[in-house]
Amino acid sequence: MELHSTSMEALHISPADDPRGSPGKAAGVGILLQIMMLVLSFVLGYVLRRHRFYYLPEASGSLLIGLLVGALANISDTETNIRTWFNFHEEFFFLFLLPPIIFQSGFSLAPKPFFSNFGAIVRLAILGTFISSMVTGILV
């Protein structure tokens, strides 16, 4: 039979026939996982509000979802191209993700408790900035 003579040729896999997939496929899987995490966070937030479960904040639930997916991505035997889609990029976080979080926190803050504690907030902000700059100056 000719199966044995061509078995070595059949085992050779060219880079185009790579069974792990292409970078485009990895990008698609990475984006799909991120969209699924976002939808799951929305569903979790709805369920927490619907059942009035206030012991777990919505942000903590989303953080737990991200930790779970990240842990599964690290222990799974996936290709490294998918893992690159889950790398943390500081510039993206500080430019695009942090401002809406700060805006939402300030927007949902009740004005009466904020202004009644304004003096303490300013004192702690000034004192904290001073201590932080002194510690940074001493360490650096």
N, CA and C of each residue as an Amber inpcrd file, in Angstrom:
protein
   420
   0.8310000  -1.1830000   0.0000000   0.0000000   0.0000000   0.0000000
   0.8750000   1.2450000   0.0000000   0.3720000   2.2670000  -0.5580000
   1.1300000   3.4950000  -0.6550000   0.9060000   4.4040000   0.5450000
   0.0580000   4.0420000   1.4840000  -0.1820000   4.8780000   2.6550000
   1.0690000   5.0110000   3.5040000   1.8250000   3.9410000   3.6470000
   3.0190000   3.9910000   4.4700000   4.1200000   4.8090000   3.8180000
   4.2080000   4.7810000   2.5070000   5.2690000   5.5270000   1.8490000
   4.9950000   7.0340000   1.8510000   3.7560000   7.4340000   1.8690000
   3.4310000   8.8650000   1.8670000   3.0400000   9.3780000   3.2450000
   3.1820000   8.5280000   4.2650000   2.7690000   8.9750000   5.6030000
   3.6550000  10.1000000   6.1220000   4.9440000  10.0950000   5.7780000
   5.8260000  11.1590000   6.2230000   5.4780000  12.4740000   5.5340000
   5.0670000  12.3950000   4.2720000   4.6620000  13.6060000   3.5730000
   3.3420000  14.1270000   4.1150000   2.4470000  13.2200000   4.5380000
   1.1560000  13.6430000   5.0720000   1.3130000  14.2790000   6.4450000
   2.3630000  13.9120000   7.1900000   2.5690000  14.4790000   8.5150000
   3.1560000  15.8770000   8.4590000   3.8070000  16.2280000   7.3520000
   4.3950000  17.5610000   7.2320000   3.2760000  18.5880000   7.1000000
   3.3100000  19.5590000   7.9770000   2.2940000  20.6060000   7.9630000
   2.9720000  21.9090000   7.5990000   2.4750000  22.5350000   6.5810000
   3.0490000  23.8200000   6.1830000   2.4950000  24.9150000   7.0870000
   3.1660000  26.0570000   7.1540000   2.6460000  27.1480000   7.9890000
   1.2450000  27.5920000   7.5830000   0.8880000  27.4330000   6.3220000
  -0.4500000  27.8230000   5.8850000  -1.5080000  26.8620000   6.4180000
  -1.1180000  25.6000000   6.6680000  -2.0520000  24.6040000   7.1710000
  -1.9140000  24.4140000   8.6700000  -1.4560000  25.4110000   9.3770000
  -1.2300000  25.3250000  10.8160000  -2.5610000  25.0780000  11.5300000
  -2.7010000  23.9780000  12.2890000  -3.9770000  23.6800000  12.9290000
  -4.3120000  24.6320000  14.0700000  -3.3280000  25.3630000  14.5680000
  -3.6140000  26.2860000  15.6700000  -4.3350000  27.5310000  15.2010000
  -4.4000000  27.7740000  13.9320000  -5.1050000  28.9340000  13.4140000
  -4.1670000  30.0480000  13.0270000  -4.7330000  31.0610000  12.4330000
  -3.9460000  32.2020000  11.9770000  -4.0910000  33.3540000  12.9660000
  -3.2530000  34.3780000  12.8120000  -3.4030000  35.5440000  13.6910000
  -4.7670000  36.2040000  13.5570000  -5.3630000  36.1640000  12.3660000
  -6.7000000  36.7220000  12.1770000  -7.7460000  35.9510000  12.9640000
  -7.5990000  34.6370000  12.9880000  -8.5240000  33.8180000  13.7690000
  -8.3440000  34.0750000  15.2500000  -7.0960000  34.2410000  15.6840000
  -6.8330000  34.5360000  17.0980000  -7.4250000  35.8830000  17.4810000
  -7.3250000  36.8600000  16.6020000  -7.9080000  38.1660000  16.8840000
  -9.4220000  38.0560000  16.9960000 -10.0240000  37.2700000  16.1230000
 -11.4740000  37.0790000  16.1790000 -11.9160000  36.4140000  17.4660000
 -11.1680000  35.4080000  17.8990000 -11.5020000  34.7290000  19.1510000
 -11.2960000  35.6690000  20.3290000 -10.2330000  36.4610000  20.3060000
  -9.9820000  37.4130000  21.3850000 -11.0780000  38.4610000  21.4900000
 -11.4970000  39.0030000  20.3580000 -12.5630000  40.0050000  20.3610000
 -13.8760000  39.3760000  20.8040000 -14.1500000  38.1530000  20.3620000
 -15.3720000  37.4630000  20.7820000 -15.3900000  37.2420000  22.2930000
 -14.2670000  36.8500000  22.8620000 -14.2040000  36.6540000  24.3090000
 -14.4180000  37.9680000  25.0560000 -13.8590000  39.0500000  24.5490000
 -14.0430000  40.3400000  25.2060000 -15.4980000  40.8010000  25.1370000
 -16.1460000  40.5920000  24.0040000 -17.5570000  40.9480000  23.8790000
 -18.4060000  40.0790000  24.7980000 -18.0620000  38.7990000  24.8970000
 -18.8130000  37.9190000  25.7990000 -18.6410000  38.3450000  27.2520000
 -17.4360000  38.7790000  27.6370000 -17.2250000  39.2620000  29.0030000
 -18.0330000  40.5270000  29.2590000 -18.1070000  41.4130000  28.2790000
 -18.8760000  42.6410000  28.4330000 -20.3650000  42.3330000  28.5900000
 -20.8960000  41.4470000  27.7600000 -22.3050000  41.0690000  27.8580000
 -22.5780000  40.3730000  29.1870000 -21.6660000  39.5000000  29.6010000
 -21.8350000  38.8180000  30.8830000 -21.8110000  39.8080000  32.0480000
 -21.0030000  40.8540000  31.9510000 -20.9810000  41.8920000  32.9850000
 -22.3070000  42.6410000  33.0330000 -22.8710000  42.9510000  31.8580000
 -24.1780000  43.6140000  31.8310000 -25.2610000  42.7260000  32.4370000
 -25.2360000  41.4510000  32.0890000 -26.2360000  40.5140000  32.6280000
 -26.0630000  40.3730000  34.1310000 -24.8310000  40.2740000  34.5950000
 -24.5860000  40.1660000  36.0300000 -25.0840000  41.4140000  36.7670000
 -24.8280000  42.5980000  36.2080000 -25.3140000  43.8310000  36.8160000
 -26.8320000  43.8620000  36.8920000 -27.4940000  43.4080000  35.8310000
 -28.9560000  43.3660000  35.8280000 -29.4850000  42.3950000  36.8860000
 -28.8620000  41.2190000  36.9640000 -29.3070000  40.2140000  37.9380000
 -29.0860000  40.7150000  39.3640000 -27.9450000  41.3640000  39.6040000
 -27.6720000  41.8840000  40.9490000 -28.6770000  42.9620000  41.3390000
 -29.0350000  43.8420000  40.4090000 -30.0250000  44.8800000  40.7190000
 -31.4240000  44.3080000  40.8370000 -31.7360000  43.3580000  39.9890000
 -33.0900000  42.7680000  39.9760000 -33.3730000  42.0350000  41.2880000
 -32.4000000  41.2960000  41.7970000 -32.5830000  40.5300000  43.0350000
 -32.1460000  41.3120000  44.2730000 -31.7990000  42.5800000  44.0750000
 -31.3880000  43.4710000  45.1690000 -30.2980000  42.8540000  46.0350000
 -29.2990000  42.3230000  45.3630000 -28.1420000  41.7390000  46.0340000
 -27.0510000  42.8040000  46.0810000 -26.9900000  43.5370000  47.1930000
 -26.0860000  44.6740000  47.3100000 -24.7600000  44.3190000  47.9700000
 -24.5440000  43.0560000  48.2930000 -23.2980000  42.6490000  48.9410000
 -22.1450000  42.5670000  47.9520000 -22.4500000  42.3970000  46.6760000
 -21.4270000  42.3420000  45.6300000 -21.6720000  43.4980000  44.6670000
 -20.8270000  44.5280000  44.6770000 -21.0120000  45.6280000  43.7210000
 -20.8180000  45.1440000  42.2880000 -21.4400000  45.8600000  41.3700000
 -21.3780000  45.4780000  39.9590000 -19.9390000  45.5050000  39.4320000
 -19.1570000  46.4650000  39.8670000 -17.7630000  46.5460000  39.4230000
 -16.9550000  45.3550000  39.9350000 -17.2350000  44.9080000  41.1570000
 -16.5340000  43.7370000  41.6870000 -16.9270000  42.4800000  40.9360000
 -18.1830000  42.3640000  40.5550000 -18.6120000  41.2190000  39.7570000
 -17.9360000  41.1950000  38.4010000 -17.8160000  42.3590000  37.7640000
 -17.1160000  42.4400000  36.4780000 -15.6420000  42.1060000  36.6350000
 -15.0580000  42.5420000  37.7410000 -13.6580000  42.2120000  38.0100000
 -13.4820000  40.7030000  38.1850000 -14.4060000  40.0680000  38.8760000
 -14.3340000  38.6140000  39.0530000 -14.4860000  37.8770000  37.7260000
 -15.3440000  38.3900000  36.8530000 -15.4960000  37.7820000  35.5230000
 -14.1790000  37.8840000  34.7520000 -13.5520000  39.0510000  34.7970000
 -12.2640000  39.2280000  34.1180000 -11.1820000  38.3410000  34.6940000
 -11.1580000  38.2070000  36.0220000 -10.1720000  37.3260000  36.6530000
 -10.3910000  35.8780000  36.2470000 -11.6340000  35.4640000  36.1840000
 -11.9470000  34.0830000  35.8030000 -11.5350000  33.8050000  34.3580000
 -11.8810000  34.7090000  33.4540000 -11.5160000  34.5050000  32.0450000
  -9.9990000  34.5670000  31.8670000  -9.3370000  35.4820000  32.5750000
  -7.8780000  35.5620000  32.5000000  -7.2060000  34.3080000  33.0230000
  -7.7250000  33.7640000  34.1280000  -7.1620000  32.5290000  34.6730000
  -7.3750000  31.3700000  33.7090000  -8.5590000  31.3020000  33.0990000
  -8.8190000  30.2380000  32.1290000  -7.9250000  30.3830000  30.8990000
  -7.6650000  31.6120000  30.4800000  -6.7820000  31.8260000  29.3190000
  -5.3440000  31.4320000  29.6440000  -4.9250000  31.6400000  30.8960000
  -3.5550000  31.2810000  31.2690000  -3.3610000  29.7810000  31.4260000
  -4.3550000  29.0780000  31.9560000  -4.1770000  27.6470000  32.1730000
  -4.5620000  26.8210000  30.9620000  -5.2760000  27.4250000  30.0200000
  -5.6610000  26.6600000  28.8340000  -4.4800000  26.5420000  27.8930000
  -4.5950000  25.6430000  26.9620000  -3.5070000  25.4030000  26.0090000
  -3.8280000  26.1230000  24.7020000  -4.0940000  27.4150000  24.8090000
  -4.3920000  28.1830000  23.6100000  -3.1100000  28.7560000  23.0410000
  -3.2170000  29.2090000  21.8330000  -2.0410000  29.7960000  21.2070000
  -1.7550000  31.1650000  21.8090000  -0.5500000  31.5950000  21.6680000
  -0.1450000  32.8530000  22.2940000  -0.7720000  34.0560000  21.6070000
  -1.2680000  33.9120000  20.3780000  -1.8800000  35.0470000  19.7030000
  -3.1460000  35.5070000  20.4160000  -3.9090000  34.5730000  20.9810000
  -5.1240000  34.9470000  21.7060000  -4.7530000  35.6580000  22.9950000
  -3.6910000  35.2210000  23.6420000  -3.2810000  35.8450000  24.9050000
  -2.8520000  37.2950000  24.7100000  -2.3270000  37.6320000  23.5340000
  -1.9080000  39.0120000  23.3150000  -3.0920000  39.9620000  23.3000000
  -4.2850000  39.4640000  23.0080000  -5.4660000  40.3220000  23.0170000
  -5.9100000  40.6360000  24.4400000  -5.4080000  39.9090000  25.4250000
  -5.7810000  40.1480000  26.8090000  -4.6720000  40.8230000  27.5970000
  -3.6360000  41.2980000  26.9300000  -2.5760000  42.0240000  27.6280000
  -3.0970000  43.3820000  28.0820000  -2.5690000  43.8560000  29.1940000
  -2.9740000  45.1400000  29.7340000  -2.1220000  46.2300000  29.1090000
  -2.7690000  47.2160000  28.5090000  -2.0750000  48.3440000  27.9030000
  -2.3970000  49.5890000  28.7230000  -1.3730000  50.1620000  29.3450000
  -1.5690000  51.2880000  30.2500000  -2.1350000  52.5080000  29.5460000
  -1.6280000  52.8070000  28.3620000  -2.1090000  53.9890000  27.6440000
  -3.5850000  53.8730000  27.3210000  -4.0160000  52.7080000  26.8660000
  -5.4240000  52.5110000  26.5410000  -6.2830000  52.6700000  27.7870000
  -5.8130000  52.1330000  28.9080000  -6.5760000  52.2410000  30.1450000
  -6.7020000  53.6910000  30.5890000  -5.5790000  54.4130000  30.6350000
  -5.6060000  55.7870000  31.1430000  -6.3010000  56.7610000  30.2030000
  -6.2590000  56.5050000  28.9060000  -6.8730000  57.4300000  27.9590000
  -8.3470000  57.1370000  27.6790000  -8.7390000  55.8610000  27.6760000
 -10.0840000  55.5310000  27.2340000 -10.9690000  54.8820000  28.2890000
 -10.4140000  54.1480000  29.2200000 -11.2400000  53.4400000  30.1900000
 -11.4010000  54.1930000  31.5130000 -10.3560000  54.8260000  31.9890000
 -10.4280000  55.5030000  33.2860000 -11.3100000  56.7530000  33.2900000
 -11.2520000  57.6310000  32.2750000 -12.1220000  58.8210000  32.3270000
 -13.6190000  58.5170000  32.4420000 -14.1820000  57.5420000  31.7020000
 -15.6070000  57.2600000  31.9120000 -15.9160000  56.7110000  33.3040000
 -14.9790000  55.9680000  33.8770000 -15.1930000  55.4440000  35.2270000
 -15.2420000  56.5950000  36.2270000 -14.3200000  57.5520000  36.1130000
 -14.3030000  58.7050000  37.0150000 -15.5400000  59.5680000  36.7840000
 -15.9220000  59.7760000  35.5300000 -17.1130000  60.5760000  35.2300000
 -18.3630000  59.9370000  35.8190000 -18.5000000  58.6240000  35.6800000
 -19.6810000  57.9450000  36.2090000 -19.7150000  58.0330000  37.7280000
 -18.5630000  57.9160000  38.3650000 -18.5120000  58.0200000  39.8260000
 -18.9160000  59.4080000  40.2860000 -18.4210000  60.4320000  39.6300000
 -18.7900000  61.7990000  39.9960000 -20.2290000  62.1190000  39.6650000
 -20.7320000  61.5670000  38.5650000 -22.1050000  61.8380000  38.1440000
 -23.1190000  61.2000000  39.0850000 -22.7870000  60.0280000  39.6280000
 -23.7320000  59.3300000  40.5040000 -23.5950000  59.7430000  41.9670000
 -22.6540000  60.6250000  42.2660000 -22.4350000  61.0700000  43.6350000
 -23.5300000  62.0550000  44.0390000 -24.0810000  61.8450000  45.2120000
 -25.0980000  62.7620000  45.7270000 -24.4170000  64.0580000  46.1570000
 -24.9400000  65.2230000  45.7310000 -24.2350000  66.4830000  46.0320000
 -24.2880000  66.8920000  47.5060000 -25.3600000  66.5760000  48.2000000
 -25.4780000  67.0410000  49.5810000 -24.3990000  66.4430000  50.4930000
 -24.1810000  65.1130000  50.5050000 -23.1030000  64.5900000  51.3510000
 -21.7170000  65.0600000  50.9100000 -21.5370000  65.2610000  49.6070000
 -20.2430000  65.7180000  49.1220000 -19.9290000  67.1180000  49.6500000
 -20.8710000  68.0430000  49.5150000 -20.6080000  69.4150000  49.9410000
 -20.6240000  69.5670000  51.4590000 -21.3390000  68.6850000  52.1580000
 -21.2980000  68.7670000  53.6200000 -19.9540000  68.2730000  54.1720000
 -19.2550000  67.4320000  53.4260000 -17.9410000  66.9340000  53.8370000
 -16.8090000  67.5310000  53.0080000 -17.0650000  68.6480000  52.3380000
 -16.0840000  69.2210000  51.4190000 -14.7950000  69.6160000  52.1240000
 -14.8960000  70.1690000  53.3110000 -13.6980000  70.5820000  54.0450000
 -12.7960000  69.3980000  54.3700000 -13.3860000  68.3040000  54.8500000
 -12.5990000  67.1140000  55.1680000 -11.9930000  66.5050000  53.9070000
 -12.7290000  66.5450000  52.8120000 -12.2230000  65.9970000  51.5570000
 -11.0120000  66.7940000  51.0780000 -11.0940000  68.1060000  51.1540000
  -9.9790000  68.9460000  50.6950000  -8.7620000  68.7660000  51.6040000
  -8.9940000  68.7250000  52.9350000  -7.8660000  68.5170000  53.8550000
  -7.1720000  67.1880000  53.5940000  -7.9450000  66.1200000  53.4270000
  -7.3430000  64.8120000  53.1600000  -6.6410000  64.7890000  51.8000000
  -7.1910000  65.4900000  50.8140000  -6.5550000  65.5330000  49.4960000
  -5.2090000  66.2450000  49.5780000  -5.1630000  67.3720000  50.2790000
  -3.9040000  68.1150000  50.4020000  -2.8930000  67.3210000  51.2270000
  -3.3450000  66.7740000  52.3560000  -2.4480000  65.9900000  53.2080000
  -1.9490000  64.7340000  52.4760000  -2.8290000  64.0560000  51.7770000
  -2.4380000  62.8540000  51.0310000  -1.4640000  63.1560000  49.9190000
  -1.6810000  64.2790000  49.2090000  -0.7530000  64.6810000  48.1590000
   0.6110000  65.0210000  48.7380000   0.6200000  65.7150000  49.8680000
   1.8930000  66.0760000  50.5130000   2.6530000  64.8320000  50.9670000
   1.9590000  63.9060000  51.6340000   2.6150000  62.6750000  52.1030000
   3.1180000  61.8440000  50.9190000   2.3100000  61.7370000  49.8950000
   2.7020000  60.9660000  48.7170000   3.9300000  61.5620000  48.0420000
   3.9700000  62.8790000  47.9310000   5.1320000  63.4970000  47.2900000
   6.3760000  63.3800000  48.1580000   6.2160000  63.4430000  49.4690000
   7.3710000  63.2860000  50.3600000   7.9210000  61.8580000  50.2930000
   7.0380000  60.8670000  50.3280000   7.4800000  59.4650000  50.2590000
   8.1360000  59.1830000  48.9100000   7.5430000  59.7000000  47.8350000
   8.1360000  59.5020000  46.5150000   9.4980000  60.1840000  46.4300000
   9.6080000  61.3950000  46.9660000  10.8880000  62.1080000  46.9540000
  11.9580000  61.3990000  47.7580000  11.5820000  60.8030000  48.8830000
  12.5520000  60.0840000  49.7080000  12.9790000  58.7860000  49.0330000
  12.0510000  58.0800000  48.4480000  12.3750000  56.7920000  47.8230000
  13.1400000  56.9560000  46.5130000  12.8710000  58.0010000  45.8020000
  13.5290000  58.1890000  44.5010000  14.7180000  59.0560000  44.7160000
